[in-house]
Every structure is written in structure tokens, then in C-alpha cells.
Amino acid sequence: MRGLVIIATQFFTEDAGIAEIARAKSAYETTDLRPKLARWHADVDNAFRGWNDAWLDPDFRKWDITDVLAYVRVPVLIVQGADDQYGTVRQIEVAQAECYCPVDVALLPGVRHAPHREGSALLLAEVSGFANRLLRDHREGDVKETMNG
């Protein structure tokens, strides 16, 4: 593996993210959020509750995987929406401090927690640029000439 792309990630819980997840629970129960999510999930109730209930469990506030970031040994691209409702730029700052490798950041303007839907062209440009840089740096994108005969 030459590199790692992380999109809309969290390495630890944040109060702002937990508050937004609580608002999502209310919206799921009182608005048209459930049918909107049903387009993407065959068992929408299990999908939503599996995520929402876990994050709202009081013990989940202790969840923190920042200690594993020190084991990442390949260049990283972190892509996050500038308006991500579940994680702040503190997630990125911690990754930059903890990783022993280059950490590139793409903070996409006008994008929330779903860059693949809300900023797909920006996401594609950032990921392909990162991949191309890795290929160029490792000379894996070079066309090799073959000799005939």
C-alpha cells in the first residue's frame, strides 16, 4: 500500500458531533429523514439505529482511536467537508500531530459529512491528484518500454 485516503473521518468523539447525532435521532423520529435514508438502506431502521444508538450511548464518549494513528506509515489524504456536522477540523489536527507520515488535507468548501454526494467532483479531483502524486513519487506510473527481439 502506497497511501491512504480517509474521508469524513472521526478518530474520537466531540460534543458538537454527539449533539448533531442527537438531532439526527429526533429528525429520524419526527421528519421525512427515515424515507430519505430508506433509498440507501434495505433495512433502514437497523442501519440508522445501529449507528445512532451506538454513538449516543454514554459509554461511547470514551471512544478514541488516536493512539493507532502513530502506526500509519504511508502518506495520508484526509478529505473532510468544511461544514461537516459530525467532526471538526480538530480531527485533522490530531491526525497531523499523531501520524509519522505526511498528512495532506482537503477541506471541501460547502460540503458537510458526505463528500461523495455533496462534493463529488471536488472529492474526485483531490483523490486522483493524491493518487497521481503517489504514483509519480514511486515511479509506478511510468510507462515501461519493452524491447522486441
Coordinates of N, CA, C and O in Angstrom, one line a residue, residues 1-7 72-78 99 101-104 127 129-138 140:
M1 N 0.8 -1.2 0.0 CA 0.0 0.0 0.0 C 0.9 1.2 0.0 O 1.8 1.3 0.8
R2 N 0.6 2.2 -0.9 CA 1.4 3.4 -1.0 C 0.8 4.6 -0.4 O 1.5 5.5 -0.1
G3 N -0.5 4.6 -0.1 CA -1.1 5.7 0.5 C -2.5 5.3 1.0 O -3.0 4.3 0.8
L4 N -3.1 6.3 1.8 CA -4.4 6.0 2.4 C -5.2 7.3 2.3 O -4.7 8.4 2.6
V5 N -6.4 7.1 1.8 CA -7.4 8.2 1.7 C -8.5 8.0 2.8 O -9.1 6.9 2.8
I6 N -8.7 9.0 3.6 CA -9.7 8.9 4.7 C -10.7 10.0 4.4 O -10.3 11.2 4.3
I7 N -11.9 9.6 4.4 CA -13.0 10.6 4.0 C -14.0 10.7 5.2 O -14.5 9.8 5.7
V72 N 0.4 4.4 11.4 CA 0.2 4.7 9.9 C 1.6 5.1 9.4 O 2.2 6.0 9.8
R73 N 2.0 4.4 8.4 CA 3.4 4.6 7.8 C 3.4 5.0 6.3 O 4.4 4.9 5.7
V74 N 2.2 5.3 5.8 CA 2.1 5.7 4.4 C 1.5 7.1 4.3 O 0.8 7.5 5.2
P75 N 1.8 7.8 3.2 CA 1.1 9.2 3.1 C -0.4 9.0 3.2 O -1.0 8.1 2.7
V76 N -1.0 10.0 3.8 CA -2.4 10.1 4.1 C -3.0 11.3 3.4 O -2.4 12.4 3.5
L77 N -4.2 11.1 2.9 CA -5.0 12.3 2.4 C -6.3 12.2 3.3 O -7.0 11.2 3.2
I78 N -6.6 13.3 4.0 CA -7.8 13.4 4.8 C -8.7 14.3 4.1 O -8.3 15.5 3.8
C99 N 0.3 11.2 13.4 CA 0.8 10.3 12.3 C 2.3 10.6 12.1 O 2.8 11.7 12.1
C101 N 3.9 10.3 9.3 CA 3.9 10.2 7.8 C 3.3 11.5 7.3 O 2.7 12.2 8.1
P102 N 3.5 11.8 6.0 CA 2.8 13.0 5.5 C 1.3 12.9 5.6 O 0.8 11.9 5.3
V103 N 0.7 14.0 6.0 CA -0.8 14.1 6.0 C -1.2 15.3 5.2 O -1.0 16.4 5.6
D104 N -1.8 15.0 4.0 CA -2.4 16.0 3.2 C -3.8 16.2 3.6 O -4.5 15.3 4.1
V127 N -8.7 13.2 -4.6 CA -8.3 11.8 -4.5 C -7.4 11.4 -5.7 O -6.3 10.8 -5.6
G129 N -5.7 13.5 -7.6 CA -4.4 14.2 -7.5 C -3.5 13.6 -6.5 O -2.3 13.5 -6.8
F130 N -4.0 13.1 -5.4 CA -3.2 12.4 -4.4 C -2.6 11.1 -5.0 O -1.4 10.8 -4.8
A131 N -3.5 10.3 -5.6 CA -3.0 9.1 -6.2 C -2.0 9.3 -7.3 O -1.0 8.6 -7.3
N132 N -2.2 10.3 -8.1 CA -1.2 10.6 -9.1 C 0.2 11.1 -8.5 O 1.2 10.7 -9.0
R133 N 0.1 11.8 -7.4 CA 1.4 12.2 -6.8 C 2.1 11.0 -6.2 O 3.3 10.9 -6.4
L134 N 1.4 10.1 -5.6 CA 2.0 8.9 -5.1 C 2.6 8.0 -6.2 O 3.7 7.5 -6.1
L135 N 1.9 7.9 -7.3 CA 2.4 7.1 -8.4 C 3.6 7.8 -9.0 O 4.6 7.1 -9.3
R136 N 3.6 9.1 -9.1 CA 4.8 9.8 -9.6 C 6.0 9.7 -8.7 O 7.1 9.4 -9.1
D137 N 5.7 9.8 -7.4 CA 6.8 9.8 -6.4 C 7.5 8.4 -6.4 O 8.6 8.3 -6.1
H138 N 6.7 7.4 -6.6 CA 7.2 6.0 -6.6 C 7.5 5.5 -8.0 O 7.8 4.3 -8.1
E140 N 5.7 4.6 -10.2 CA 4.8 3.4 -10.6 C 3.9 3.8 -11.8 O 3.3 2.9 -12.4

